[in-house]
Structure formats: structure tokens, C-alpha cells
GROMACS .gro file of C-alpha atoms in nm:
model
  206
    1MET     CA    1  -7.326   0.717  -2.394
    2ILE     CA    2  -7.304   1.189  -2.416
    3THR     CA    3  -7.291   1.388  -2.172
    4ARG     CA    4  -7.466   1.697  -2.297
    5SER     CA    5  -7.517   1.882  -1.992
    6PHE     CA    6  -7.304   2.102  -1.742
    7GLU     CA    7  -7.636   2.122  -1.534
    8SER     CA    8  -7.740   1.773  -1.473
    9HIS     CA    9  -7.421   1.784  -1.301
   10ASN     CA   10  -7.431   2.034  -1.167
   11SER     CA   11  -7.385   1.923  -0.808
   12PHE     CA   12  -7.013   1.790  -0.864
   13TRP     CA   13  -6.918   2.088  -1.049
   14THR     CA   14  -6.975   2.239  -0.739
   15HIS     CA   15  -6.753   1.986  -0.534
   16LEU     CA   16  -6.519   2.065  -0.796
   17MET     CA   17  -6.447   2.423  -0.737
   18ILE     CA   18  -6.482   2.397  -0.412
   19LEU     CA   19  -6.148   2.189  -0.368
   20PHE     CA   20  -5.973   2.425  -0.667
   21VAL     CA   21  -6.066   2.657  -0.428
   22ALA     CA   22  -5.971   2.434  -0.095
   23VAL     CA   23  -5.544   2.422  -0.261
   24LEU     CA   24  -5.571   2.819  -0.330
   25LEU     CA   25  -5.668   2.868   0.090
   26SER     CA   26  -5.331   2.579   0.143
   27PHE     CA   27  -5.110   2.869   0.025
   28CYS     CA   28  -5.293   3.095   0.286
   29PRO     CA   29  -5.228   3.231   0.649
   30ALA     CA   30  -5.449   3.047   0.884
   31GLU     CA   31  -5.660   3.282   0.970
   32ALA     CA   32  -5.824   3.253   0.580
   33LYS     CA   33  -5.886   2.912   0.613
   34GLU     CA   34  -6.068   2.940   0.973
   35LYS     CA   35  -6.256   3.136   0.702
   36TRP     CA   36  -6.300   2.779   0.480
   37THR     CA   37  -6.721   2.778   0.576
   38LYS     CA   38  -6.747   3.154   0.399
   39ASN     CA   39  -6.539   3.155   0.112
   40LYS     CA   40  -6.746   2.796   0.096
   41LYS     CA   41  -7.028   2.967   0.028
   42ALA     CA   42  -6.854   3.272  -0.254
   43VAL     CA   43  -6.788   3.060  -0.384
   44VAL     CA   44  -7.070   2.817  -0.408
   45ALA     CA   45  -7.189   3.192  -0.471
   46SER     CA   46  -6.968   3.208  -0.743
   47VAL     CA   47  -7.129   2.886  -0.949
   48GLU     CA   48  -7.440   2.945  -0.945
   49LYS     CA   49  -7.380   3.323  -1.048
   50HIS     CA   50  -7.235   3.214  -1.362
   51GLU     CA   51  -7.464   2.850  -1.381
   52LYS     CA   52  -7.679   2.970  -1.667
   53GLU     CA   53  -7.388   3.086  -1.903
   54LEU     CA   54  -7.151   2.799  -1.841
   55THR     CA   55  -7.441   2.603  -1.882
   56GLY     CA   56  -7.486   2.744  -2.230
   57ILE     CA   57  -7.108   2.705  -2.299
   58SER     CA   58  -7.120   2.356  -2.188
   59ASP     CA   59  -7.373   2.270  -2.490
   60ASN     CA   60  -7.277   2.506  -2.767
   61ILE     CA   61  -6.990   2.329  -2.720
   62TRP     CA   62  -7.139   1.990  -2.766
   63SER     CA   63  -7.272   2.040  -3.056
   64TYR     CA   64  -6.993   2.251  -3.216
   65ALA     CA   65  -6.797   1.877  -3.150
   66GLU     CA   66  -6.476   1.997  -3.276
   67LEU     CA   67  -6.231   1.798  -3.471
   68SER     CA   68  -5.745   1.773  -3.256
   69LEU     CA   69  -5.704   2.150  -3.395
   70VAL     CA   70  -5.970   2.331  -3.575
   71GLU     CA   71  -6.217   2.355  -3.152
   72HIS     CA   72  -6.234   2.693  -3.363
   73GLN     CA   73  -6.536   2.837  -3.188
   74SER     CA   74  -6.545   2.598  -2.887
   75SER     CA   75  -6.158   2.768  -2.830
   76LYS     CA   76  -6.397   3.182  -2.838
   77ALA     CA   77  -6.645   3.043  -2.659
   78LEU     CA   78  -6.386   2.931  -2.401
   79SER     CA   79  -6.162   3.316  -2.483
   80ASP     CA   80  -6.449   3.526  -2.483
   81TYR     CA   81  -6.646   3.382  -2.086
   82ALA     CA   82  -6.247   3.421  -1.991
   83GLU     CA   83  -6.207   3.783  -2.125
   84LYS     CA   84  -6.570   3.893  -2.058
   85ASN     CA   85  -6.458   3.816  -1.684
   86GLY     CA   86  -6.168   4.013  -1.660
   87PHE     CA   87  -5.918   3.729  -1.728
   88LYS     CA   88  -5.602   3.840  -1.953
   89VAL     CA   89  -5.630   3.620  -2.271
   90GLU     CA   90  -5.319   3.517  -2.520
   91ARG     CA   91  -5.452   3.303  -2.740
   92GLY     CA   92  -5.278   3.110  -3.043
   93VAL     CA   93  -4.999   2.988  -2.811
   94ALA     CA   94  -4.800   2.686  -2.853
   95GLY     CA   95  -4.771   2.695  -3.211
   96MET     CA   96  -5.124   2.664  -3.177
   97PRO     CA   97  -5.438   2.871  -3.287
   98THR     CA   98  -5.703   2.701  -3.048
   99ALA     CA   99  -5.462   2.686  -2.736
  100ILE     CA  100  -5.567   2.924  -2.482
  101VAL     CA  101  -5.401   3.081  -2.166
  102ALA     CA  102  -5.654   3.316  -1.963
  103THR     CA  103  -5.496   3.504  -1.648
  104TYR     CA  104  -5.599   3.736  -1.383
  105GLY     CA  105  -5.401   3.821  -1.094
  106SER     CA  106  -5.034   3.853  -1.030
  107GLY     CA  107  -4.723   3.723  -0.750
  108ARG     CA  108  -4.681   3.409  -0.593
  109PRO     CA  109  -4.888   3.144  -0.557
  110ARG     CA  110  -4.927   3.061  -0.963
  111ILE     CA  111  -5.258   2.879  -0.971
  112GLY     CA  112  -5.263   2.702  -1.292
  113ILE     CA  113  -5.565   2.491  -1.439
  114LEU     CA  114  -5.644   2.229  -1.746
  115GLY     CA  115  -5.974   2.244  -1.967
  116GLU     CA  116  -6.032   2.038  -2.344
  117PHE     CA  117  -6.285   2.117  -2.578
  118ASP     CA  118  -6.204   1.887  -2.854
  119ALA     CA  119  -6.401   1.649  -3.038
  120ASN     CA  120  -6.429   1.240  -3.114
  121ALA     CA  121  -6.389   1.153  -3.515
  122GLY     CA  122  -6.687   0.967  -3.606
  123ILE     CA  123  -6.916   0.923  -3.283
  124SER     CA  124  -7.180   1.237  -3.334
  125GLN     CA  125  -7.526   1.190  -3.097
  126LYS     CA  126  -7.863   1.302  -3.087
  127LYS     CA  127  -7.947   1.345  -2.768
  128GLN     CA  128  -8.081   1.123  -2.598
  129PRO     CA  129  -7.933   0.762  -2.403
  130SER     CA  130  -8.026   0.537  -2.709
  131LYS     CA  131  -7.717   0.563  -2.947
  132GLU     CA  132  -7.815   0.713  -3.344
  133ALA     CA  133  -7.576   0.907  -3.485
  134ARG     CA  134  -7.656   1.308  -3.537
  135ILE     CA  135  -7.550   1.368  -3.876
  136ALA     CA  136  -7.361   1.033  -3.974
  137GLY     CA  137  -6.984   0.928  -3.914
  138ALA     CA  138  -6.938   1.342  -3.824
  139PRO     CA  139  -6.822   1.366  -3.521
  140GLY     CA  140  -6.948   1.400  -3.134
  141HIS     CA  141  -6.833   1.486  -2.754
  142GLY     CA  142  -6.720   1.071  -2.632
  143CYS     CA  143  -6.517   1.238  -2.307
  144GLY     CA  144  -6.733   1.559  -2.195
  145HIS     CA  145  -6.438   1.771  -2.303
  146ASN     CA  146  -6.712   1.973  -2.319
  147LEU     CA  147  -6.816   1.901  -1.964
  148PHE     CA  148  -6.367   1.952  -1.909
  149GLY     CA  149  -6.287   2.306  -2.115
  150THR     CA  150  -6.654   2.460  -1.951
  151GLY     CA  151  -6.604   2.315  -1.613
  152SER     CA  152  -6.222   2.394  -1.609
  153LEU     CA  153  -6.322   2.746  -1.629
  154GLY     CA  154  -6.582   2.844  -1.383
  155ALA     CA  155  -6.300   2.691  -1.137
  156ALA     CA  156  -6.074   2.971  -1.273
  157ILE     CA  157  -6.345   3.192  -1.257
  158ALA     CA  158  -6.530   3.069  -0.924
  159ILE     CA  159  -6.167   3.187  -0.722
  160LYS     CA  160  -6.107   3.479  -0.972
  161GLU     CA  161  -6.447   3.625  -0.754
  162LEU     CA  162  -6.267   3.522  -0.469
  163MET     CA  163  -5.963   3.643  -0.459
  164GLU     CA  164  -6.113   3.957  -0.586
  165LYS     CA  165  -6.388   3.958  -0.231
  166LYS     CA  166  -6.054   3.825   0.029
  167LYS     CA  167  -5.781   4.028  -0.124
  168LEU     CA  168  -5.552   3.792  -0.162
  169LYS     CA  169  -5.283   3.789  -0.399
  170GLY     CA  170  -5.132   3.516  -0.628
  171THR     CA  171  -5.230   3.444  -0.947
  172ILE     CA  172  -5.425   3.192  -1.145
  173VAL     CA  173  -5.434   3.103  -1.497
  174PHE     CA  174  -5.671   2.894  -1.713
  175PHE     CA  175  -5.485   2.686  -1.960
  176GLY     CA  176  -5.685   2.534  -2.285
  177THR     CA  177  -5.568   2.308  -2.437
  178PRO     CA  178  -5.666   2.193  -2.751
  179ALA     CA  179  -5.623   1.879  -2.962
  180GLU     CA  180  -5.640   1.578  -2.653
  181GLU     CA  181  -5.747   1.354  -2.932
  182THR     CA  182  -5.448   1.349  -3.127
  183ILE     CA  183  -5.138   1.499  -3.082
  184PHE     CA  184  -5.230   1.636  -2.718
  185GLY     CA  185  -5.167   1.956  -2.736
  186LYS     CA  186  -5.038   1.992  -2.351
  187THR     CA  187  -4.729   1.934  -2.481
  188TYR     CA  188  -4.652   2.095  -2.728
  189MET     CA  189  -4.721   2.394  -2.436
  190ALA     CA  190  -4.514   2.266  -2.148
  191ARG     CA  191  -4.245   2.251  -2.454
  192ALA     CA  192  -4.338   2.642  -2.510
  193GLY     CA  193  -4.228   2.710  -2.107
  194LEU     CA  194  -4.589   2.789  -2.077
  195PHE     CA  195  -4.583   2.623  -1.767
  196ASN     CA  196  -4.239   2.664  -1.610
  197ASP     CA  197  -4.341   2.903  -1.390
  198LEU     CA  198  -4.614   2.736  -1.199
  199ASP     CA  199  -4.695   2.600  -0.844
  200ILE     CA  200  -4.911   2.396  -0.874
  201CYS     CA  201  -5.190   2.307  -1.168
  202MET     CA  202  -5.460   2.077  -1.168
  203ASP     CA  203  -5.629   1.882  -1.366
  204TRP     CA  204  -5.931   1.615  -1.416
  205HIS     CA  205  -6.162   1.459  -1.605
  206PRO     CA  206  -6.560   1.362  -1.620
   0.00000   0.00000   0.00000
């Protein structure tokens, strides 16, 4: 019922991050595209290097199970890891204390990746396939947002490391978007103009 572990979906995440890098390379010269195999290996290496930490972040966010606009621990886990990996992090954007914008690079293309991390009310669940609340009536992750936010940040980091290695121009922006389950925090981020300068913005869902 509840998707818990990032690790159990490692192959899926690897393909997701490779997809994001493929989009990045579509903006690059032909000679960069010809080196796709090397770039693919580089992004897989990045995923594997960060696997343990990303798995831990995903599992922690699952256990925090924080509701919309009060995802303080979840937001901190993502923003701290982005900062640790060389991103400039803005916290509390668009009037929401848990909203994040983490940026690396400069110039074009400017590529955005969205990541959610809020939980659902009343669906607390133990770490087992059968239905049984961990805490009766408490929140829980029923939509995999612990994976969503973590996987998107992992993709942003993989692209950032490829950009560094290959000296690629451009900007990668991770948007930590809160309150998906209630007020749809992306709406307020859009109203604040945070997406206005993007060339492309990628979203997905587990």
C-alpha cells in the first residue's frame, strides 16, 4: 500500500535521471550527443554514488509524514542535501515556509525539476504490505511523495555533476513544491514568477 524505500526502485530512478540528462543534452551541440554512452555512464555513476544518502532521505521523509505547509523536516532534509551538493538554496519562497528553490549554474538552458514531499492525512501505515496504521489517525505517505522529492533532487544532482564534468553551460533548478495534497503549492510559486525564466520544466509522479 505504501511505497517506502527509494532503494527498492533504484533501477527506475536511474532511468528517470538518465531521461532528465537526455533532455539536457538535447540543448547541447551534436558532438555532445555523440558521447551519450559516456554521459549515460556518468549519470549512472552519480546515482550510485548518492544512492545511500538518497535512500536515507526518502525513508526519513516517509517517516516524518508531514502534512501540507508543515513539511518542515522534509523540506530541511532536501534543502540541506541540495546545499551540501553545491546548490544555492532559497528557503521559504512564494510565502510558503517549506517551499524551496535550489539552483546550480548560470545561463541557458535553464532547466527546472519539480519535487513534492507532503503526506496525506489519516493514512499512517506500518512498514508492511498489509493495512495497519503505525499511529491510528496519523498522516502517512500514500502517493509516494517521499520518493518524488528525493528522486527529483537526485536527478538535479546527477545533471549538475555531469555539467561540471563536461563543462556544460546552463542552469539546473530544483523546485521543492509543498502542499500538493491541499492548496497545490506550485500555483503560488507560479504566481510569484518562480517558473517564468525556465526553458523547460520537468515533472513526474511515482
